[in-house]
Tab-separated table of C-alpha atoms and ligand atoms in Angstrom:
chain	number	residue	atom	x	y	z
A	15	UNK	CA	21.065	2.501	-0.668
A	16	UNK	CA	21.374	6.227	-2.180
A	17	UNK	CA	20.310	6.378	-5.457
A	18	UNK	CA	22.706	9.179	-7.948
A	19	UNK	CA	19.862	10.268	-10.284
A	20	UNK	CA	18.445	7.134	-11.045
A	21	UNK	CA	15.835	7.021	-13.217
A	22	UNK	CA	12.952	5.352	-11.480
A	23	UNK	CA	9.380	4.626	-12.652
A	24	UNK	CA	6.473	4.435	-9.788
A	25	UNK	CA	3.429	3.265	-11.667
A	26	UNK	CA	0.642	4.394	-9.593
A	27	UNK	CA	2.857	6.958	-8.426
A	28	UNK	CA	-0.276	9.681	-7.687
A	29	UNK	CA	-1.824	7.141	-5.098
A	30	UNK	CA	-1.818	6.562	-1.620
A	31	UNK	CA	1.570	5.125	-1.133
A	32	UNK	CA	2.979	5.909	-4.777
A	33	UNK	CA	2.376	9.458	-3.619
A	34	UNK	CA	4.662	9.081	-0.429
A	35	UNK	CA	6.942	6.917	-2.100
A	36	UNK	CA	7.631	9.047	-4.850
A	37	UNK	CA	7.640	12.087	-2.238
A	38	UNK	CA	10.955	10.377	-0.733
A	39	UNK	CA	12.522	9.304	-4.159
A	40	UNK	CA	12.658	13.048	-5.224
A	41	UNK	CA	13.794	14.028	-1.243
A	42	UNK	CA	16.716	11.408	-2.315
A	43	UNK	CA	18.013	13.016	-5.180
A	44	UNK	CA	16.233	10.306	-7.848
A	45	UNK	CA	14.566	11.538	-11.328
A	46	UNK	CA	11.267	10.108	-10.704
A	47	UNK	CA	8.484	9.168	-13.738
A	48	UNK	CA	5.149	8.847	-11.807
A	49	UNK	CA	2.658	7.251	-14.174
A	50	UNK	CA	-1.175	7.386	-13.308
A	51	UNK	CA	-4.434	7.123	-15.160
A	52	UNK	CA	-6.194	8.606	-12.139
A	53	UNK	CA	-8.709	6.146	-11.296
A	54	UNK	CA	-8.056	5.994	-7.891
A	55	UNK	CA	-5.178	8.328	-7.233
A	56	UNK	CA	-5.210	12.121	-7.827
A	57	UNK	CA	-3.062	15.514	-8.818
A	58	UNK	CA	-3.595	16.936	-5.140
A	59	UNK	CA	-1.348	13.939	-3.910
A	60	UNK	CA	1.304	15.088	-5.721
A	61	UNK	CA	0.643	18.258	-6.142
A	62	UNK	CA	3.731	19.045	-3.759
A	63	UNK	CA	6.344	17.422	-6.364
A	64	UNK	CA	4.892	18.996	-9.514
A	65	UNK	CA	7.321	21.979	-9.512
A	66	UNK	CA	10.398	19.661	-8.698
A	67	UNK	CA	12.674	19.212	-11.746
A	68	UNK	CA	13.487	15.695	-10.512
A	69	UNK	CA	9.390	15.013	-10.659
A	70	UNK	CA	7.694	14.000	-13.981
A	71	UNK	CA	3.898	13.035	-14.495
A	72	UNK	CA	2.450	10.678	-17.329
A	73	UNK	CA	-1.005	10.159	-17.487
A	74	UNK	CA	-1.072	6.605	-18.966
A	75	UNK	CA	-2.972	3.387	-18.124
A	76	UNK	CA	-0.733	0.878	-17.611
A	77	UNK	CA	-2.776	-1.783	-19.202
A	78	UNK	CA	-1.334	-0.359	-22.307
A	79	UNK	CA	2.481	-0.438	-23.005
A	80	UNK	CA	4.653	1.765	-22.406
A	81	UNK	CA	7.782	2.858	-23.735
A	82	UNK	CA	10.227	5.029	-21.594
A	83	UNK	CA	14.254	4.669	-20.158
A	84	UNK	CA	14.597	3.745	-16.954
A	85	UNK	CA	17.082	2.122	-14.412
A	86	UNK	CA	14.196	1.395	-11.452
A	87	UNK	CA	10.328	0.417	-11.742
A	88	UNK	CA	8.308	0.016	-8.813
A	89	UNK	CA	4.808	-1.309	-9.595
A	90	UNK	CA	1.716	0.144	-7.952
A	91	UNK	CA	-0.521	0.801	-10.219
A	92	UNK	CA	-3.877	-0.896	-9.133
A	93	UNK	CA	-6.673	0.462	-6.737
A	94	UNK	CA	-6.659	-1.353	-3.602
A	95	UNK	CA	-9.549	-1.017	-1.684
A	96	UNK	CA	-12.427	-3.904	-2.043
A	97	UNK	CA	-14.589	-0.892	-3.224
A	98	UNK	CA	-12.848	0.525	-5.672
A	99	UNK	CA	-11.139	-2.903	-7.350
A	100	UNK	CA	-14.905	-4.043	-6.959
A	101	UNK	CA	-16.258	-0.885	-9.288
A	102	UNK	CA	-14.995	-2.827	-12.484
A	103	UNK	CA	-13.364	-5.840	-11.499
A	104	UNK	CA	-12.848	-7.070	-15.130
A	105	UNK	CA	-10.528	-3.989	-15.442
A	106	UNK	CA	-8.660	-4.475	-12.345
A	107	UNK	CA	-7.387	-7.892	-13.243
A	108	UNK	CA	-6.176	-6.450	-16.659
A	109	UNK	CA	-4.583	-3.913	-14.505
A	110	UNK	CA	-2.594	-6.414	-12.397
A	111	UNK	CA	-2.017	-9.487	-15.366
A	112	UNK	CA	-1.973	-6.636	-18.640
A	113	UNK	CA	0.045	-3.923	-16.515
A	114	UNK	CA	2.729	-6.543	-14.822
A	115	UNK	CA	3.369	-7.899	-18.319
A	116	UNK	CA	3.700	-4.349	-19.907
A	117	UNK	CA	5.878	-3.231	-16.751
A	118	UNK	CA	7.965	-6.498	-17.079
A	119	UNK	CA	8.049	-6.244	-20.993
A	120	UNK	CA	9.604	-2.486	-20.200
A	121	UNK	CA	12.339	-4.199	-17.466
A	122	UNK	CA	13.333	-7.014	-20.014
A	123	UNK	CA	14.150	-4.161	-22.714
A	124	UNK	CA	15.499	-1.660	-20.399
A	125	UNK	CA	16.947	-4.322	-17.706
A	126	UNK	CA	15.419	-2.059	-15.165
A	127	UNK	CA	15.152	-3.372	-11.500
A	128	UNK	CA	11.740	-4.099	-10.937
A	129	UNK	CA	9.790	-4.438	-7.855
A	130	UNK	CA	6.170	-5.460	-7.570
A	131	UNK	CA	3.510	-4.274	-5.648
A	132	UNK	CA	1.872	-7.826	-4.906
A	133	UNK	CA	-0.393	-7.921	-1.344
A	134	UNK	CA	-1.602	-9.736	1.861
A	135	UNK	CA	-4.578	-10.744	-0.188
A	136	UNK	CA	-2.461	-13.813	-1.959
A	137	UNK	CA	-3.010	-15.245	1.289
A	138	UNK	CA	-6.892	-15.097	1.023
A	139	UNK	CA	-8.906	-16.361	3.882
A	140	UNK	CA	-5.205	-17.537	5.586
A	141	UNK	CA	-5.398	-20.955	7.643
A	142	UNK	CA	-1.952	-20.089	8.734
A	143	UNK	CA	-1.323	-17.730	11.355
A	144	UNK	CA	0.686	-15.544	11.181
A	145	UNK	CA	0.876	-15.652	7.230
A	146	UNK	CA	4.905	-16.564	6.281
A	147	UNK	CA	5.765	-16.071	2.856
A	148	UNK	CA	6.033	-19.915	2.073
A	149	UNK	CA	2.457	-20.090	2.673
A	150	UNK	CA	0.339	-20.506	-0.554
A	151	UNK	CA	-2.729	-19.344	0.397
A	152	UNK	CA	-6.245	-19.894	0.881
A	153	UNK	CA	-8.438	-17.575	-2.094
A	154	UNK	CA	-11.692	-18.733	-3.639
A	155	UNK	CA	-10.964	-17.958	-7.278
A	156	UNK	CA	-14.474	-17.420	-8.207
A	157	UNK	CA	-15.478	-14.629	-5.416
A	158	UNK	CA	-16.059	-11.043	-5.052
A	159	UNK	CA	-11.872	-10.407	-4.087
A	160	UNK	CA	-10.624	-12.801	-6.859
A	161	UNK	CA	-10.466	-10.015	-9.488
A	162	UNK	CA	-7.545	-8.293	-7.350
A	163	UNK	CA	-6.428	-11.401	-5.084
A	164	UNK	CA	-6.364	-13.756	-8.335
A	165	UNK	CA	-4.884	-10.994	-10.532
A	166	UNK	CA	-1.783	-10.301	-7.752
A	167	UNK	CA	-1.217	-13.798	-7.731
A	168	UNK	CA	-1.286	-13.951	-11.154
A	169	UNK	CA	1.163	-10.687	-11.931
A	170	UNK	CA	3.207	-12.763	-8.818
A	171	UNK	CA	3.690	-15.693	-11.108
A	172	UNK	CA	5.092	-13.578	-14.125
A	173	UNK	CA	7.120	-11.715	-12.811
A	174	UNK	CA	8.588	-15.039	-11.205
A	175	UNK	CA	8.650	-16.673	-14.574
A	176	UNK	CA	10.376	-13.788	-16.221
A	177	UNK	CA	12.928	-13.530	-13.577
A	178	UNK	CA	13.387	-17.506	-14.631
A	179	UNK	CA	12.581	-17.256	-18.091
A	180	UNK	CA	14.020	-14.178	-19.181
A	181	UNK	CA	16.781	-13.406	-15.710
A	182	UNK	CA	15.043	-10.220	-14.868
A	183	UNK	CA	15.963	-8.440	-11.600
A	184	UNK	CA	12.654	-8.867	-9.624
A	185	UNK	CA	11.804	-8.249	-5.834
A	186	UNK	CA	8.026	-9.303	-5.203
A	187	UNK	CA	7.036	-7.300	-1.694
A	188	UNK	CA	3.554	-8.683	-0.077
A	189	UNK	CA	2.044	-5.568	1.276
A	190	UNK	CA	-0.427	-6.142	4.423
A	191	UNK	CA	-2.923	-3.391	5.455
A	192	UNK	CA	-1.274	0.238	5.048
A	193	UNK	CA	-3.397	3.284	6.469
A	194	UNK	CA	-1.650	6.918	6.665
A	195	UNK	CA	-2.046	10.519	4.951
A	196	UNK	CA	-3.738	10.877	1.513
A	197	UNK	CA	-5.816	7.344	1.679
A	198	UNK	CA	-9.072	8.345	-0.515
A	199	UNK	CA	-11.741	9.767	2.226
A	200	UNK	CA	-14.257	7.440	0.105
A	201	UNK	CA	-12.432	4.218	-0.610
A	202	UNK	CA	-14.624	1.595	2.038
A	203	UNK	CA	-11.056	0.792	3.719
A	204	UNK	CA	-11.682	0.465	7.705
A	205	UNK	CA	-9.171	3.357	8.503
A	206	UNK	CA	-10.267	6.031	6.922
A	207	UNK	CA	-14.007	4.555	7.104
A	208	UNK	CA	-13.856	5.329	10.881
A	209	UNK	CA	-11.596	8.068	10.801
A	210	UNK	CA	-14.243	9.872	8.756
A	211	UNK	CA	-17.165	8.745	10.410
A	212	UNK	CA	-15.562	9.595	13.568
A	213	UNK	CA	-14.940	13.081	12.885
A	214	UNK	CA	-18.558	14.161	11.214
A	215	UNK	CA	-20.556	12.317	14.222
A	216	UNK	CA	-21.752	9.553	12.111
A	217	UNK	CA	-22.447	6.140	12.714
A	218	UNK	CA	-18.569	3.569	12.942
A	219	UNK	CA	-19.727	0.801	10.561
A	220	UNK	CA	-18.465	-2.269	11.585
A	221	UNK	CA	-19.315	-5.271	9.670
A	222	UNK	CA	-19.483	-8.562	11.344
A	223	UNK	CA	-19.053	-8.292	14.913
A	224	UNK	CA	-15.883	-6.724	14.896
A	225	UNK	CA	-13.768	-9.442	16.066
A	226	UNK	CA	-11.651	-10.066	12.735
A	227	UNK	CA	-8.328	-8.726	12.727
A	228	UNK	CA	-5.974	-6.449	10.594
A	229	UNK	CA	-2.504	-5.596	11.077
A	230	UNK	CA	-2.021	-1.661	10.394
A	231	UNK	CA	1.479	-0.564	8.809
A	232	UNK	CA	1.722	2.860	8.439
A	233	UNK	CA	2.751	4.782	5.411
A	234	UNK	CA	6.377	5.772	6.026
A	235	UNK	CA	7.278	2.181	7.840
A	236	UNK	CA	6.154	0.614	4.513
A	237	UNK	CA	7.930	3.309	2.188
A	238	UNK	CA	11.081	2.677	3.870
A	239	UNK	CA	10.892	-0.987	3.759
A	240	UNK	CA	10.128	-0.927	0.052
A	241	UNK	CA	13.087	1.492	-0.703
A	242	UNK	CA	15.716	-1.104	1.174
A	243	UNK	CA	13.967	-3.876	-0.588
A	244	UNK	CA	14.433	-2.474	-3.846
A	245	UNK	CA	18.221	-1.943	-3.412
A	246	UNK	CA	19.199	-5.321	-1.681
A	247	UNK	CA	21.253	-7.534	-4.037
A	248	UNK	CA	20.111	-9.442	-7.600
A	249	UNK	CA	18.754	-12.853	-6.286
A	250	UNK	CA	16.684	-11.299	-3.288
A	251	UNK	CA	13.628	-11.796	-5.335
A	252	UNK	CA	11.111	-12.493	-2.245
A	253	UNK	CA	8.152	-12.672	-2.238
A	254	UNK	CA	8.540	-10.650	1.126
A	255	UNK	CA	6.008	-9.965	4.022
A	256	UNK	CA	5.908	-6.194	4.453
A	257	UNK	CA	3.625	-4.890	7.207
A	258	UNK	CA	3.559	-4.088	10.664
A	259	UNK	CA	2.821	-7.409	13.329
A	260	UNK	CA	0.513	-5.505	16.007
A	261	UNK	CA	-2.662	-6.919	15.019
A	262	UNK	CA	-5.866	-5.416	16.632
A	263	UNK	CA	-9.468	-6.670	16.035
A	264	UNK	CA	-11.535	-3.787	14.186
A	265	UNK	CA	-13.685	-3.009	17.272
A	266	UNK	CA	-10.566	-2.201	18.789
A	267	UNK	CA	-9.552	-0.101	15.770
A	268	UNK	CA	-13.114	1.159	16.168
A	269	UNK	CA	-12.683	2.136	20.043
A	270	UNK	CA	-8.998	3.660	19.384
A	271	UNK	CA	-10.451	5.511	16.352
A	272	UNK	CA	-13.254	7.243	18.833
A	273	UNK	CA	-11.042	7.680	21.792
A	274	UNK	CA	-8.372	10.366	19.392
A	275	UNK	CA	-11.290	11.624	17.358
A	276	UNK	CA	-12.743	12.389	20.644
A	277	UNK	CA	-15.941	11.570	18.589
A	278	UNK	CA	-19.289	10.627	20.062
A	279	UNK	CA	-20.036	8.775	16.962
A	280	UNK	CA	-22.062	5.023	18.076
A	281	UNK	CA	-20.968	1.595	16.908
A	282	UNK	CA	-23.250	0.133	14.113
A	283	UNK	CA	-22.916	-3.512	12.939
A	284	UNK	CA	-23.511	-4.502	9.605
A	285	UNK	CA	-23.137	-7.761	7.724
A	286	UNK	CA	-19.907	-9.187	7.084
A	287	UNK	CA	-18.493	-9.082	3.311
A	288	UNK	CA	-18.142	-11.963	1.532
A	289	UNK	CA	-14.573	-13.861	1.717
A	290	UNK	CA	-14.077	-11.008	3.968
A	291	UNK	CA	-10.687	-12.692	5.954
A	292	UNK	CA	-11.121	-13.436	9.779
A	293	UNK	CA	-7.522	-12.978	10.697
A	294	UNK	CA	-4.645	-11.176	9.300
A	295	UNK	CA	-1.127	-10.750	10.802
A	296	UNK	CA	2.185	-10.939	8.742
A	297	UNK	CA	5.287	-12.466	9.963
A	298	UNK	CA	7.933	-10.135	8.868
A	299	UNK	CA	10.991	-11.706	10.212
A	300	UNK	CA	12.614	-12.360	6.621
A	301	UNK	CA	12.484	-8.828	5.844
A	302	UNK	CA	13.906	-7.963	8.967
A	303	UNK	CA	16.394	-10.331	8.333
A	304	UNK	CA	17.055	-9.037	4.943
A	305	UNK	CA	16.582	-5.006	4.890
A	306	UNK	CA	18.987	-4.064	7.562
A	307	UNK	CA	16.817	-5.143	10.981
A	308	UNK	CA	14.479	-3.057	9.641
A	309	UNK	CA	10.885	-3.207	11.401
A	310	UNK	CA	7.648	-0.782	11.544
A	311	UNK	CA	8.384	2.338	14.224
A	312	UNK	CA	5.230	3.933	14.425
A	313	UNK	CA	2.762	3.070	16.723
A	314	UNK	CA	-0.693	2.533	15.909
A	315	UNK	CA	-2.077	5.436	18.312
A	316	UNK	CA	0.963	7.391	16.894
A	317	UNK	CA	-0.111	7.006	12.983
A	318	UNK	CA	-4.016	7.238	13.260
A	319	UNK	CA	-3.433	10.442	15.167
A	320	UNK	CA	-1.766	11.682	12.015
A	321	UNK	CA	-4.044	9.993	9.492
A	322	UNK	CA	-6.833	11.949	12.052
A	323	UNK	CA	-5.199	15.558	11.404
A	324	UNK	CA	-5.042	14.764	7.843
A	325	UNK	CA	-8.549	13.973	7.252
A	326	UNK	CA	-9.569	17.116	9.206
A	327	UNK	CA	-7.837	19.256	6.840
A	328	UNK	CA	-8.669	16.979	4.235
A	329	UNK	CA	-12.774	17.359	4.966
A	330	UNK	CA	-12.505	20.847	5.943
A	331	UNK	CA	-12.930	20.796	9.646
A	332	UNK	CA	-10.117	23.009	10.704
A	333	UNK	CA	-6.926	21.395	12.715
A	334	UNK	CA	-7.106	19.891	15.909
A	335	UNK	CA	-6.941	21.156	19.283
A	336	UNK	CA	-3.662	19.567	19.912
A	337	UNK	CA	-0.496	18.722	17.831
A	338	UNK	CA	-0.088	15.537	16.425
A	339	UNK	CA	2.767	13.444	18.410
A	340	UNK	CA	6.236	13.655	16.557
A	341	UNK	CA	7.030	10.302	14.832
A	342	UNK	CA	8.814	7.277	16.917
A	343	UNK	CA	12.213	7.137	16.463
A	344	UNK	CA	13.673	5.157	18.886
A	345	UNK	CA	11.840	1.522	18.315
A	346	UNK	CA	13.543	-0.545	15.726
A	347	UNK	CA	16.479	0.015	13.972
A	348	UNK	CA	14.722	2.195	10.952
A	349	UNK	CA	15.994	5.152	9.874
A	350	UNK	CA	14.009	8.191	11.004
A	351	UNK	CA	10.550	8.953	9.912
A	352	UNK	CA	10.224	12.011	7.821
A	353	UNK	CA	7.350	14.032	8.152
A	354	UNK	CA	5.661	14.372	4.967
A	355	UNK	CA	4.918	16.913	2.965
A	356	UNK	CA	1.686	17.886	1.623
A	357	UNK	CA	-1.511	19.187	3.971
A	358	UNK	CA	-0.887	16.762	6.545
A	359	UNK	CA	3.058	18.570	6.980
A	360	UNK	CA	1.038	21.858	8.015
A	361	UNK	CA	0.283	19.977	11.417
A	362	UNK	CA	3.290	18.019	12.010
A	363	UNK	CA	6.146	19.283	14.235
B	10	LIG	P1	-4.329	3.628	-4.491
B	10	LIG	O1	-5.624	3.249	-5.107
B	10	LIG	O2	-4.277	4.891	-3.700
B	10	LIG	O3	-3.185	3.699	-5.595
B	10	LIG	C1	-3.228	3.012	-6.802
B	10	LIG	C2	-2.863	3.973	-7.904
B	10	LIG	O4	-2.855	3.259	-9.155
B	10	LIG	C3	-3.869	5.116	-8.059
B	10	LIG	O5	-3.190	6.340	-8.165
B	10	LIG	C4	-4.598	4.778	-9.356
B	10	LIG	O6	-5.103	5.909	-10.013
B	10	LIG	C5	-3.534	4.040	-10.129
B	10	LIG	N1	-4.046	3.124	-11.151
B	10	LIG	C6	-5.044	2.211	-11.022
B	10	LIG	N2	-5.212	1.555	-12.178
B	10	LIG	C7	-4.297	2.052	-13.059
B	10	LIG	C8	-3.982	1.791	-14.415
B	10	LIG	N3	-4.631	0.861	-15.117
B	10	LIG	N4	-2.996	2.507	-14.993
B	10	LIG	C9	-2.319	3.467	-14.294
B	10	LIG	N5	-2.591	3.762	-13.023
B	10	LIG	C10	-3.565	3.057	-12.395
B	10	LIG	O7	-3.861	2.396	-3.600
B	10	LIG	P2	-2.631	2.223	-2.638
B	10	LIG	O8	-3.168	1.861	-1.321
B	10	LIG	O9	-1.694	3.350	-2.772
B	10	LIG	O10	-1.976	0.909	-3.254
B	10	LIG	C11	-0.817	0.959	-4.083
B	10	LIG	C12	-0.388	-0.460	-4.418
B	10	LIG	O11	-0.084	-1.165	-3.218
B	10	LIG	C13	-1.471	-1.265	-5.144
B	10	LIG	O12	-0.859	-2.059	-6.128
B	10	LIG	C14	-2.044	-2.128	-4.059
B	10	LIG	O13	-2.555	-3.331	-4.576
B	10	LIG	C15	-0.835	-2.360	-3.164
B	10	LIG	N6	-1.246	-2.660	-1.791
B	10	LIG	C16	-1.771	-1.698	-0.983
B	10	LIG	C17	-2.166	-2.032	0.309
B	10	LIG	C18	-2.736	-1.012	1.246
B	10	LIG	O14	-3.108	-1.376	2.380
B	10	LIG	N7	-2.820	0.243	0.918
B	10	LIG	C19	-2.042	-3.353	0.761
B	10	LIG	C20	-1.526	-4.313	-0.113
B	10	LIG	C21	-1.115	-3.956	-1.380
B	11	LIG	N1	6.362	-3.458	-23.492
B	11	LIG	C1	6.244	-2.158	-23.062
B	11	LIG	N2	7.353	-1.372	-23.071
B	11	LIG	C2	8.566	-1.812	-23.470
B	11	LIG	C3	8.671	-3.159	-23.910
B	11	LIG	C4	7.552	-3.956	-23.908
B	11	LIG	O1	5.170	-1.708	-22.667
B	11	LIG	O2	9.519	-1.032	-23.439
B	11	LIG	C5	5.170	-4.310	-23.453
B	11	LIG	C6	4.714	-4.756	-24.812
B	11	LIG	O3	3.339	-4.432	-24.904
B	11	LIG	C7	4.851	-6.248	-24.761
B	11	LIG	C8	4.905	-6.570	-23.295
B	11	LIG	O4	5.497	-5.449	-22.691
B	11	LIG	O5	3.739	-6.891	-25.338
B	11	LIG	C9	5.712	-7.797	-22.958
B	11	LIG	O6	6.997	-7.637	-23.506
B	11	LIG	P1	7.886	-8.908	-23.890
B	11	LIG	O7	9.159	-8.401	-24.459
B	11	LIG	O8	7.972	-9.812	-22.745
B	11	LIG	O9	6.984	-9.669	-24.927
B	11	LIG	P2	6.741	-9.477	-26.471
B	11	LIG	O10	7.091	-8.064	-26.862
B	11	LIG	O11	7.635	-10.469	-27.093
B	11	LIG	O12	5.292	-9.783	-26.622
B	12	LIG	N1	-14.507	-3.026	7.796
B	12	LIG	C1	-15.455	-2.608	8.741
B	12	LIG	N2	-16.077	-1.424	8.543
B	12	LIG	C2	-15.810	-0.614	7.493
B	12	LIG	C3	-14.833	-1.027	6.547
B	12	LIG	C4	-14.209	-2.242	6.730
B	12	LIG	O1	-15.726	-3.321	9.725
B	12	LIG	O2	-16.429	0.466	7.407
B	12	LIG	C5	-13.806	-4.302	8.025
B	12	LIG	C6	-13.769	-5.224	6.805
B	12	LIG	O3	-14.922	-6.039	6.786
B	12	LIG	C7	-12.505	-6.011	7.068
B	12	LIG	C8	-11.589	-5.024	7.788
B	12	LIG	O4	-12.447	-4.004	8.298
B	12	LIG	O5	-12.766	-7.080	7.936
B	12	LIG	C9	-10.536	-4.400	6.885
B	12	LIG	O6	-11.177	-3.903	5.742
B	12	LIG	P1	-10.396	-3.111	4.593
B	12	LIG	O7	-11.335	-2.962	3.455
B	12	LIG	O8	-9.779	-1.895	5.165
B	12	LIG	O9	-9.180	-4.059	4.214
B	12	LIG	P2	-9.082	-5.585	3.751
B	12	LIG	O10	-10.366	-6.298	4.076
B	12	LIG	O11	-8.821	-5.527	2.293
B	12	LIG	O12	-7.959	-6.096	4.548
């Protein structure tokens, strides 16, 4: 799995995960292109890299083609929150069908590796439980989610038909719920929702009653997993669950949330969001199975505690009172977790 100075592209590379991703590509001796137009993502999330000499920045929107040598693409570019992909939901389907054609348009010339970003949200409104990849999904095309569920199922389907079409080297990774370090404070996602209304005393919104349920990977378990992915032989296309299985309704996410924020923030219920899914839980024992035994090491408790001393450096409310638990590294057969760098390193042990 160690890379010698390959040249890899991370659309979407300033992001939430592209920023951690591209944080361990550089720690692993790659020459990394991150490629951002900044609609989501920003320079303070890499910020850390920009002096590297294996770290490059483009801004470019990926809708638009692109034209650069490389041996490794990993696909990210899209925002990912309902609120955000809701903003202009015309643009994020170009983003997903216009940017997987460009990105797979740049494999086919290059015959770079390429490994898709898809998501969870293929699954829609699942009637399946736990979701398995052979499941096909339950989406309403014509809803408020389609623009990103319809346009990941769409990029899903091309880069499936180039890989048949054209042979390119294509590993499709369905990404379930990811919280961590450097999510946007404002995005609407439930983690960092709570995690900020915990800490500045206002009101946890919780929409329906609070008894739907999310899965919650966190940041470095879902790094690693797309790293082995990406280096597992030609022909392990996927599409592969990648997520952690410890699914919790969001009023327990909400009570968790208050309990290490030590918050005394109330519970507020609002109404549910349209095609907002009731359950979500991946079944993850293909990837297992095919990235080394590898499965998701941090506990929940473990990674909202450092998403919490993140967002208190983040919004300006000083560090916490205690230190925030070293990551797990006994569950699982993953390699260690690395602490990352960045504001959130100033806390960790
Ligand atoms: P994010 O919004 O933090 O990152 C997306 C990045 O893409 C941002 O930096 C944004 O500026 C950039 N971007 C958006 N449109 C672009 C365009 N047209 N051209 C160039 N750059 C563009 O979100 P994230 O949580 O880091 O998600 C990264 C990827 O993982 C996305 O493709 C998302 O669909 C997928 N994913 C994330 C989750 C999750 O829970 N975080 C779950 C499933 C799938
Ligand atoms: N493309 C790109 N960079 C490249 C090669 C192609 O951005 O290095 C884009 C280009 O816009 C093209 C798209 O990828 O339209 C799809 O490329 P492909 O070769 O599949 O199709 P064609 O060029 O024949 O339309
Ligand atoms: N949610 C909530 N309060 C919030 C934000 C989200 O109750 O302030 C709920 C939302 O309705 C959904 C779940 O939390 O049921 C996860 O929402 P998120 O937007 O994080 O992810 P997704 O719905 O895309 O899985």
């Amino acid at each position: 799995m160690s890379g010698v100075n390959k040249r890899v592209l991370v659309t979407g590379g300033a992001g939430f995960i592209g920023s951690h991703l591209c944080e361990r590509l550089v720690e692993r001796g790659e020459d990394v292109l991150c490629v951002d137009n900044y609609f989501t993502g920003s320079r303070a999330n890499i910020a850390a890299l920009l002096g590297d000499p294996g770290f490059e920045v483009l801004r470019h929107d990926i809708t638009f083609p692109l034209y650069v040598e490389v041996d490794r693409i990993f696909n990210l570019a899209c925002p990912a929150s309902p609120v955000h992909y809701q903003h202009d939901p015309v643009q994020t389907t170009k983003t997903s069908v216009h940017g997987a054609i460009n990105a797979l348009g740049l494999a086919k010339r290059t015959k770079a590796r390429i490994l898709q970003a898809s998501t969870s949200e293929v699954y829609g409104d699942p009637v399946e439980h736990p979701q398995r990849e052979m499941y096909w999904g339950n989406v309403n095309p014509i809803g408020l989610r389609a623009c990103y569920d319809e346009g990941k199922r769409c990029a899903e389907t091309l880069f499936f038909d180039y890989h048949r079409q054209h042979g390119l080297d294509i590993k499709v990774a369905r990404i379930f719920n990811t919280y961590g370090p450097r999510m946007h404070p404002s995005d609407g996602r439930v983690v960092s929702n709570f995690v900020v209304q915990a800490l500045r005393g206002e009101p946890i919104t919780i929409y329906g009653e609070g008894s739907q349920t999310r899965s919650f990977c966190y940041v470095d378990d879902l790094v690693e997993a797309l790293l082995r992915f990406m280096e597992t032989p030609v022909g392990e296309c996927g599409p592969l669950n990648l997520g952690n299985p410890a699914e919790f309704t969001i009023r327990e996410l909400a009570e968790l949330v208050l309990r290490l924020t030590d918050s005394r923030s109330r519970l507020e219920f609002r109404p549910l969001p349209s095609d907002d899914p009731r359950q979500r839980c991946p079944d993850i024992r293909r990837a297992t199975g095919l990235l080394d035994g590898w499965v998701p090491v941090t506990p929940l408790e473990e990674g909202l505690a450092r998403t919490i001393a993140y967002f208190r450096i983040a919004l300006g409310l000083g560090p916490a009172r205690t230190l925030v638990p070293a990551p797990s590294r006994s569950a699982g057969r993953a390699s260690p977790q690395r602490p990352s760098r960045g504001v959130e390193g100033a806390l960790s042990p």
